[in-house]
Structure formats: C-alpha cells, structure tokens
Amino acid sequence: MKKTLCVGFLLAVFLLALSGCDKSRENSFEGKETTQESFATEAAEHSGNPTTGETTGEEQGGADWSGITENGVDEDIVFQNLNIGVLEEIAEKLQNRVKEAEVAEAEDPAFTLEGKWYPFMFDSNAYKEVVALGEKAMLPLFWILYKSPNAGLYEYTCASALAELSEVYFEDETAFSDWKDSRDFLEQFINRIAEENRA
C-alpha cells in the first residue's frame, strides 16, 4: 500500500513539474494568446516599433543581439529588433502543439510516463517548421522565453528550438547542451550572448 501511494505521489509531482504547475501555460506569452493585438499593448511599454515583416518569401536577416550586454537585457532594443510576424508564427505553431499534447495526455495516461510527449513535440511538423525558420526565429524565441513567467512545456519547446538554432549560430555543438529547464537555459543564453557582445 505504501509503495502504491509513493508511486502515485511521485507521478503527481512529475506531471505537475512537466506541466509547469500552471494551466495558463497554454497561452503563456504574457498569459494570453500571442496575437497582433497583444503586441499593441506590449509596444506601448517600449520605445520604437518592432519589425512586422512576413515570414514568407526571401530569407530575412538573422538575430540582432545588441540589446543584450553584460549590464543585462535592454528590452527596448530587443523589442525594436523583433519580427512580430515570425514571433506570432512561432507562438501559434508551438502553442497549438502544446494544446494537442494536453489532449493526448488526457486520452493516454502513459503519454507522459512513457516519454511519448518528447517525439510528439520534437518530431512534429510544428517544431521542425520553427527550426527551419533559422536565425530569424532566434530573437522571437528568446523574447517568448524572456517575457514568459512560466517554465512549462511551451517554454521548454521554445528553449529547445533556440538551443538547436544557437548551436549552429555559435558553431558550437555543445553550446547549450546542459540545462535543466527553460529558465536555466535563458540564463545561460543571456550570459553567452553578453560574452559574445563583449568580445
């Protein structure tokens, strides 16, 4: 009996940790859906305007990390360099996939326990399409992580995509191979960018 209770307790703790202990993570970009309207409010808080280019057609430039220095993150500079079209595309694709993962978890209790969520997220077209955006996805992924108060599956997926893209960007296959959650990754990432900008 004690063993069953212990296993049940551990399972509950694991599921809560995986979900980020916050059901609002479905819309975890500032706790709401990432839409053009949500950026009107965000824009009012920062000087300058973000880029609003579309993601189709010619390849757009890479990330501008001038807003990250050894003194921290200058949100105004980062926000001015954001491509809102790319950010919204990323948020829509990955938030929808997280919602689908929640449905799959509800239908199959082994989904989480057996690690089925991992290929469900990372072998999905949504994730592959985000990574295929290349360097232009890096700053929007960073902004999502930086502004999110959560560390759930959505943020973990964004951090994974940014880590994958960063390894190519920094030409270092082990640049971000050791991080425990999206917040840990974000801290390492900010430190690495500040170091690169200092050099």
XYZ file of N, CA and C in Angstrom:
597
model
N 0.819 -1.203 0.000
C 0.000 0.000 0.000
C 0.860 1.264 0.000
N 1.907 1.259 0.874
C 2.788 2.420 0.932
C 3.487 2.637 -0.403
N 3.878 1.535 -1.035
C 4.574 1.635 -2.318
C 3.660 2.254 -3.381
N 2.407 1.865 -3.408
C 1.442 2.404 -4.362
C 1.234 3.900 -4.129
N 1.090 4.294 -2.860
C 0.919 5.709 -2.549
C 2.155 6.518 -2.944
N 3.330 5.951 -2.684
C 4.577 6.636 -3.022
C 4.692 6.826 -4.536
N 4.396 5.778 -5.300
C 4.447 5.856 -6.758
C 3.429 6.875 -7.261
N 2.236 6.865 -6.691
C 1.201 7.821 -7.081
C 1.605 9.255 -6.801
N 2.216 9.462 -5.625
C 2.685 10.796 -5.275
C 3.776 11.263 -6.234
N 4.747 10.411 -6.509
C 5.824 10.758 -7.435
C 5.291 11.057 -8.831
N 4.300 10.272 -9.269
C 3.682 10.511 -10.574
C 3.020 11.886 -10.617
N 2.297 12.229 -9.547
C 1.627 13.529 -9.493
C 2.635 14.675 -9.529
N 3.732 14.534 -8.776
C 4.773 15.562 -8.764
C 5.393 15.705 -10.154
N 5.652 14.570 -10.805
C 6.247 14.608 -12.145
C 5.324 15.303 -13.139
N 4.041 14.970 -13.094
C 3.089 15.582 -14.023
C 2.964 17.081 -13.788
N 2.973 17.486 -12.522
C 2.907 18.913 -12.221
C 4.162 19.630 -12.710
N 5.308 19.008 -12.522
C 6.550 19.621 -12.984
C 6.564 19.750 -14.498
N 6.107 18.720 -15.193
C 6.086 18.748 -16.655
C 5.139 19.818 -17.176
N 4.030 19.992 -16.505
C 3.044 20.965 -16.982
C 3.370 22.387 -16.554
N 4.425 22.545 -15.760
C 4.781 23.895 -15.323
C 3.892 24.374 -14.192
N 3.078 23.469 -13.619
C 2.208 23.768 -12.480
C 1.256 24.925 -12.749
N 1.005 25.223 -14.011
C 0.197 26.387 -14.326
C -0.558 26.135 -15.620
N -1.848 25.968 -15.522
C -2.641 25.678 -16.714
C -2.660 26.844 -17.689
N -2.263 28.033 -17.247
C -2.257 29.173 -18.163
C -1.120 29.084 -19.167
N -0.268 28.079 -19.062
C 0.862 27.980 -19.979
C 0.421 27.777 -21.415
N -0.826 27.358 -21.623
C -1.314 27.238 -22.995
C -1.156 28.569 -23.724
N -1.343 29.635 -22.992
C -1.223 30.981 -23.545
C -0.137 31.717 -22.783
N 1.015 31.103 -22.647
C 1.987 31.598 -21.694
C 2.788 32.802 -22.166
N 2.550 33.301 -23.329
C 3.198 34.555 -23.694
C 2.409 35.665 -23.045
N 2.951 36.162 -21.919
C 2.284 37.185 -21.122
C 0.903 36.712 -20.660
N 0.687 35.401 -20.558
C -0.572 34.870 -20.053
C -1.748 35.045 -20.995
N -1.501 35.268 -22.260
C -2.603 35.435 -23.205
C -2.161 34.934 -24.574
N -3.111 34.792 -25.466
C -2.769 34.379 -26.823
C -1.851 35.414 -27.459
N -0.906 34.943 -28.236
C 0.009 35.845 -28.916
C -0.625 36.270 -30.235
N -1.183 37.470 -30.249
C -1.842 37.999 -31.427
C -1.305 39.392 -31.702
N -1.655 39.936 -32.842
C -1.224 41.295 -33.163
C -1.727 42.267 -32.104
N -2.927 42.045 -31.572
C -3.489 42.930 -30.554
C -2.652 42.895 -29.280
N -2.138 41.720 -28.925
C -1.340 41.631 -27.702
C -0.057 42.426 -27.825
N 0.431 42.631 -29.046
C 1.645 43.392 -29.218
C 1.388 44.887 -29.229
N 0.153 45.302 -29.425
C -0.163 46.722 -29.324
C 0.082 47.179 -27.887
N -0.345 46.379 -26.927
C -0.112 46.683 -25.523
C 1.372 46.640 -25.215
N 2.038 45.592 -25.695
C 3.478 45.451 -25.475
C 4.241 46.622 -26.081
N 3.850 47.059 -27.270
C 4.551 48.143 -27.949
C 4.456 49.443 -27.165
N 3.335 49.645 -26.482
C 3.162 50.869 -25.708
C 4.163 50.947 -24.560
N 4.687 49.811 -24.112
C 5.617 49.781 -22.992
C 7.058 50.023 -23.433
N 7.323 49.992 -24.736
C 8.688 50.120 -25.233
C 8.787 51.251 -26.239
N 9.969 51.872 -26.281
C 10.173 52.903 -27.295
C 10.500 52.236 -28.620
N 10.083 52.827 -29.700
C 10.348 52.258 -31.025
C 9.321 51.211 -31.392
N 9.406 50.738 -32.623
C 8.454 49.762 -33.122
C 9.179 48.502 -33.562
N 8.553 47.335 -33.330
C 9.166 46.096 -33.803
C 8.992 45.947 -35.313
N 9.770 45.045 -35.882
C 9.634 44.720 -37.297
C 8.356 43.936 -37.500
N 7.652 44.189 -38.579
C 6.401 43.469 -38.813
C 6.443 42.657 -40.092
N 7.633 42.331 -40.559
C 7.783 41.605 -41.816
C 7.143 40.232 -41.805
N 6.747 39.789 -42.967
C 6.176 38.459 -43.117
C 7.292 37.435 -43.195
N 6.959 36.173 -42.955
C 7.979 35.132 -42.935
C 8.085 34.399 -44.261
N 7.226 34.731 -45.208
C 7.295 34.049 -46.495
C 8.221 34.809 -47.433
N 8.613 34.178 -48.510
C 9.466 34.845 -49.484
C 10.926 34.752 -49.121
N 11.656 35.803 -49.439
C 13.096 35.812 -49.234
C 13.467 35.624 -47.772
N 14.604 34.974 -47.575
C 15.151 34.801 -46.222
C 15.429 36.159 -45.614
N 14.971 36.333 -44.375
C 15.251 37.580 -43.689
C 16.499 37.411 -42.850
N 17.057 38.520 -42.401
C 18.312 38.500 -41.661
C 18.224 37.743 -40.353
N 19.383 37.510 -39.768
C 19.497 36.798 -38.505
C 19.142 37.683 -37.325
N 19.534 37.223 -36.156
C 19.183 37.912 -34.923
C 20.139 39.057 -34.635
N 19.601 40.144 -34.102
C 20.391 41.282 -33.652
C 20.388 41.241 -32.126
N 21.535 40.910 -31.551
C 21.638 40.735 -30.102
C 22.207 41.963 -29.408
N 22.167 43.119 -30.046
C 22.752 44.322 -29.450
C 22.050 44.740 -28.155
N 20.868 44.253 -27.915
C 20.133 44.590 -26.690
C 20.546 43.769 -25.486
N 21.481 42.844 -25.662
C 21.938 42.016 -24.545
C 23.423 42.309 -24.309
N 23.722 42.866 -23.140
C 25.096 43.196 -22.787
C 25.402 42.664 -21.398
N 26.618 42.918 -20.940
C 26.990 42.487 -19.588
C 26.176 43.216 -18.525
N 25.513 44.312 -18.905
C 24.649 45.049 -17.975
C 23.227 44.500 -17.941
N 22.938 43.500 -18.768
C 21.615 42.890 -18.786
C 20.925 43.032 -20.133
N 19.604 42.899 -20.103
C 18.801 42.942 -21.324
C 18.111 44.300 -21.417
N 18.347 45.003 -22.508
C 17.653 46.258 -22.777
C 16.407 45.882 -23.591
N 15.273 45.815 -22.923
C 14.039 45.359 -23.566
C 13.644 46.224 -24.756
N 13.877 47.525 -24.659
C 13.505 48.407 -25.765
C 14.258 48.045 -27.040
N 15.560 47.809 -26.912
C 16.361 47.463 -28.093
C 15.946 46.114 -28.646
N 15.770 45.134 -27.757
C 15.366 43.799 -28.215
C 14.010 43.880 -28.908
N 13.077 44.606 -28.311
C 11.730 44.710 -28.871
C 11.746 45.388 -30.242
N 12.581 46.413 -30.399
C 12.673 47.105 -31.688
C 13.180 46.180 -32.792
N 13.989 45.203 -32.424
C 14.560 44.286 -33.407
C 13.699 43.050 -33.657
N 12.595 42.926 -32.939
C 11.717 41.762 -33.103
C 10.981 41.779 -34.431
N 10.851 40.620 -35.012
C 9.988 40.449 -36.173
C 8.687 39.836 -35.650
N 7.658 40.669 -35.538
C 6.391 40.244 -34.949
C 5.743 39.126 -35.759
N 5.858 39.189 -37.081
C 5.280 38.134 -37.913
C 5.877 36.774 -37.589
N 7.187 36.728 -37.417
C 7.859 35.467 -37.078
C 7.467 35.025 -35.669
N 7.435 35.980 -34.736
C 7.063 35.646 -33.370
C 5.667 35.038 -33.302
N 4.716 35.659 -33.973
C 3.348 35.149 -33.948
C 3.247 33.782 -34.616
N 4.012 33.578 -35.677
C 4.009 32.278 -36.347
C 4.533 31.191 -35.408
N 5.630 31.483 -34.733
C 6.207 30.530 -33.789
C 5.228 30.234 -32.665
N 4.683 31.291 -32.062
C 3.769 31.120 -30.934
C 2.549 30.288 -31.329
N 1.988 30.573 -32.487
C 0.811 29.828 -32.930
C 1.123 28.347 -33.130
N 2.214 28.065 -33.819
C 2.568 26.673 -34.098
C 2.831 25.896 -32.811
N 3.640 26.465 -31.926
C 4.041 25.724 -30.729
C 2.938 25.687 -29.673
N 2.170 26.755 -29.532
C 1.057 26.729 -28.583
C 0.005 25.710 -29.020
N -0.276 25.644 -30.317
C -1.232 24.645 -30.802
C -0.737 23.236 -30.532
N 0.569 23.002 -30.712
C 1.117 21.669 -30.479
C 1.059 21.310 -28.991
N 1.283 22.285 -28.112
C 1.172 22.036 -26.675
C -0.268 21.674 -26.314
N -1.227 22.368 -26.902
C -2.635 22.043 -26.651
C -2.953 20.623 -27.112
N -2.405 20.231 -28.261
C -2.602 18.862 -28.751
C -1.943 17.851 -27.808
N -0.812 18.205 -27.232
C -0.134 17.320 -26.267
C -0.981 17.156 -25.017
N -1.641 18.218 -24.586
C -2.511 18.130 -23.412
C -3.693 17.202 -23.680
N -4.243 17.251 -24.878
C -5.337 16.344 -25.246
C -4.825 14.914 -25.263
N -3.663 14.697 -25.855
C -3.077 13.351 -25.922
C -2.798 12.816 -24.530
N -2.346 13.669 -23.628
C -2.072 13.263 -22.247
C -3.360 12.870 -21.522
N -4.425 13.621 -21.778
C -5.710 13.304 -21.146
C -6.270 11.981 -21.653
N -6.029 11.671 -22.923
C -6.543 10.438 -23.519
C -5.680 9.220 -23.211
N -4.389 9.442 -22.928
C -3.460 8.335 -22.706
C -2.587 8.642 -21.496
N -2.904 8.051 -20.339
C -2.120 8.316 -19.131
C -0.635 7.967 -19.276
N -0.297 7.072 -20.190
C 1.103 6.684 -20.386
C 1.859 7.698 -21.251
N 1.156 8.670 -21.796
C 1.760 9.662 -22.678
C 2.967 10.337 -22.030
N 2.801 10.734 -20.783
C 3.885 11.396 -20.064
C 4.852 10.382 -19.474
N 4.319 9.378 -18.819
C 5.162 8.390 -18.131
C 6.116 7.658 -19.063
N 5.673 7.366 -20.239
C 6.493 6.618 -21.187
C 7.283 7.534 -22.131
N 7.232 8.821 -21.881
C 8.011 9.762 -22.675
C 7.484 9.970 -24.084
N 6.210 9.659 -24.321
C 5.645 9.834 -25.666
C 5.542 11.309 -26.056
N 5.519 12.182 -25.047
C 5.418 13.619 -25.316
C 6.635 14.132 -26.072
N 7.790 13.523 -25.848
C 9.018 14.036 -26.456
C 8.978 13.938 -27.988
N 8.760 12.748 -28.563
C 8.664 12.710 -30.029
C 7.424 13.452 -30.540
N 6.352 13.467 -29.731
C 5.140 14.175 -30.118
C 5.448 15.653 -30.373
N 6.291 16.240 -29.512
C 6.642 17.648 -29.667
C 7.755 17.853 -30.693
N 8.831 17.102 -30.547
C 10.053 17.424 -31.280
C 10.185 16.760 -32.644
N 9.343 15.780 -32.932
C 9.302 15.207 -34.276
C 8.133 15.769 -35.072
N 7.439 16.733 -34.484
C 6.251 17.305 -35.134
C 6.635 18.281 -36.236
N 5.728 18.455 -37.184
C 5.928 19.448 -38.239
C 6.035 20.853 -37.657
N 5.252 21.123 -36.598
C 5.268 22.453 -35.996
C 6.668 22.806 -35.507
N 7.294 21.901 -34.777
C 8.632 22.164 -34.252
C 9.650 22.276 -35.391
N 9.556 21.358 -36.344
C 10.502 21.369 -37.469
C 10.367 22.653 -38.284
N 9.145 23.148 -38.439
C 8.933 24.387 -39.194
C 9.511 25.593 -38.459
N 9.427 25.583 -37.131
C 10.013 26.670 -36.343
C 11.530 26.666 -36.501
N 12.147 25.502 -36.370
C 13.603 25.399 -36.506
C 14.030 25.752 -37.931
N 13.208 25.390 -38.913
C 13.535 25.678 -40.310
C 13.553 27.181 -40.603
N 12.948 27.986 -39.743
C 12.996 29.442 -39.917
C 14.422 29.969 -39.755
N 15.272 29.201 -39.119
C 16.673 29.567 -38.983
C 16.899 30.697 -38.005
N 17.942 31.480 -38.267
C 18.363 32.533 -37.343
C 17.273 33.565 -37.077
N 16.390 33.795 -38.032
C 15.346 34.811 -37.812
C 14.347 34.384 -36.734
N 14.357 33.098 -36.352
C 13.488 32.627 -35.269
C 14.122 32.834 -33.905
N 15.418 33.108 -33.871
C 16.122 33.148 -32.589
C 15.646 34.268 -31.667
N 15.561 35.489 -32.160
C 15.149 36.602 -31.310
C 13.700 36.452 -30.837
N 12.754 36.055 -31.710
C 11.395 35.812 -31.213
C 11.331 34.705 -30.150
N 12.082 33.620 -30.340
C 12.117 32.563 -29.331
C 12.680 33.097 -28.015
N 13.738 33.887 -28.110
C 14.319 34.498 -26.912
C 13.282 35.365 -26.204
N 12.564 36.195 -26.963
C 11.590 37.119 -26.374
C 10.471 36.354 -25.659
N 10.011 35.277 -26.280
C 8.975 34.455 -25.645
C 9.473 33.949 -24.302
N 10.687 33.411 -24.279
C 11.247 32.888 -23.030
C 11.475 34.000 -22.009
N 11.993 35.114 -22.472
C 12.326 36.218 -21.583
C 11.086 36.815 -20.921
N 10.001 36.911 -21.667
C 8.789 37.540 -21.140
C 7.844 36.575 -20.426
N 8.030 35.277 -20.619
C 7.106 34.322 -20.017
C 7.392 34.133 -18.531
N 6.348 34.178 -17.701
C 6.530 33.909 -16.273
C 6.549 32.405 -15.963
N 6.331 31.585 -16.979
C 6.199 30.138 -16.780
C 7.437 29.383 -17.258
N 7.477 28.116 -16.881
C 8.542 27.220 -17.345
C 7.914 25.862 -17.643
N 6.872 25.881 -18.467
C 6.150 24.655 -18.818
C 6.613 24.064 -20.135
N 5.772 23.231 -20.701
C 6.112 22.540 -21.937
C 6.305 23.513 -23.101
N 5.495 24.547 -23.175
C 5.636 25.552 -24.239
C 7.016 26.203 -24.174
N 7.398 26.644 -22.983
C 8.690 27.289 -22.817
C 9.841 26.307 -23.049
N 9.673 25.081 -22.600
C 10.707 24.061 -22.809
C 10.922 23.834 -24.312
N 9.828 23.806 -25.066
C 9.914 23.603 -26.507
C 10.587 24.797 -27.184
N 10.239 26.003 -26.756
C 10.890 27.209 -27.307
C 12.378 27.205 -26.982
N 12.722 26.837 -25.755
C 14.131 26.788 -25.355
C 14.885 25.740 -26.169
N 14.246 24.614 -26.422
C 14.885 23.556 -27.216
C 15.162 24.038 -28.639
N 14.200 24.731 -29.220
C 14.385 25.255 -30.575
C 15.498 26.296 -30.601
N 15.512 27.181 -29.607
C 16.556 28.205 -29.558
C 17.922 27.575 -29.305
N 17.978 26.550 -28.477
C 19.248 25.851 -28.238
C 19.750 25.208 -29.523
N 18.841 24.570 -30.250
C 19.216 23.924 -31.509
C 19.741 24.950 -32.514
N 19.060 26.060 -32.645
C 19.490 27.109 -33.571
C 20.776 27.785 -33.089
N 20.926 27.939 -31.799
C 22.100 28.600 -31.236
C 23.371 27.819 -31.469
N 23.278 26.517 -31.428
C 24.462 25.698 -31.643
C 25.007 25.919 -33.048
N 24.131 26.126 -34.004
C 24.563 26.442 -35.362
C 25.113 27.868 -35.392
N 24.406 28.771 -34.751
C 24.790 30.186 -34.733
C 26.174 30.371 -34.121
N 26.424 29.682 -33.010
C 27.701 29.812 -32.321
C 28.739 28.814 -32.829
N 28.337 27.956 -33.782
C 29.215 26.920 -34.329
C 29.838 26.090 -33.209
N 29.037 25.796 -32.207
C 29.495 25.035 -31.044
C 28.405 24.035 -30.702
N 28.637 22.779 -31.038
C 27.596 21.762 -30.868
C 27.248 21.496 -29.411
N 28.056 21.973 -28.488
C 27.754 21.763 -27.076
C 27.462 23.078 -26.357
N 27.156 24.118 -27.119
C 26.939 25.443 -26.528
C 25.897 25.420 -25.415
N 24.793 24.755 -25.644
C 23.720 24.727 -24.652
C 23.224 23.306 -24.454
N 24.129 22.410 -24.147
C 23.746 21.003 -24.015
C 23.349 20.631 -22.596
N 23.584 21.509 -21.642
C 23.344 21.168 -20.240
C 22.491 22.243 -19.570
N 21.183 22.051 -19.623
C 20.263 22.954 -18.937
C 19.081 22.143 -18.429
N 18.566 22.537 -17.254
C 17.528 21.735 -16.613
C 16.101 22.172 -16.948
N 15.901 23.454 -17.254
C 14.579 23.946 -17.650
C 14.761 25.221 -18.459
N 13.661 25.798 -18.899
C 13.749 26.958 -19.789
C 14.372 28.171 -19.102
N 14.174 28.304 -17.809
C 14.765 29.445 -17.097
C 16.284 29.299 -16.996
N 16.735 28.085 -16.743
C 18.172 27.809 -16.696
C 18.788 28.069 -18.073
N 18.105 27.599 -19.108
C 18.594 27.848 -20.471
C 18.687 29.340 -20.745
N 17.632 30.090 -20.391
C 17.598 31.526 -20.655
C 18.769 32.237 -19.985
N 19.058 31.883 -18.756
C 20.183 32.494 -18.039
C 21.503 32.201 -18.755
N 21.703 30.948 -19.150
C 22.920 30.584 -19.878
C 23.008 31.336 -21.206
N 21.871 31.448 -21.882
C 21.843 32.100 -23.182
C 22.210 33.573 -23.067
N 21.603 34.262 -22.102
C 21.894 35.688 -21.896
C 23.383 35.874 -21.594
N 23.929 35.028 -20.728
C 25.351 35.125 -20.398
C 26.228 34.909 -21.623
N 25.846 33.946 -22.462
C 26.646 33.646 -23.654
C 26.596 34.796 -24.660
N 25.417 35.362 -24.865
C 25.288 36.491 -25.795
C 26.068 37.700 -25.270
N 25.948 37.983 -23.966
C 26.680 39.106 -23.378
C 28.182 38.911 -23.568
N 28.637 37.677 -23.391
C 30.057 37.369 -23.582
C 30.487 37.585 -25.040
N 29.634 37.142 -25.975
C 29.925 37.340 -27.402
C 29.959 38.830 -27.759
N 29.017 39.595 -27.197
C 28.965 41.024 -27.487
C 30.130 41.781 -26.881
N 30.650 41.262 -25.769
C 31.787 41.898 -25.107
C 33.069 41.698 -25.904
N 33.165 40.562 -26.618
C 34.396 40.218 -27.350
C 34.639 41.105 -28.550
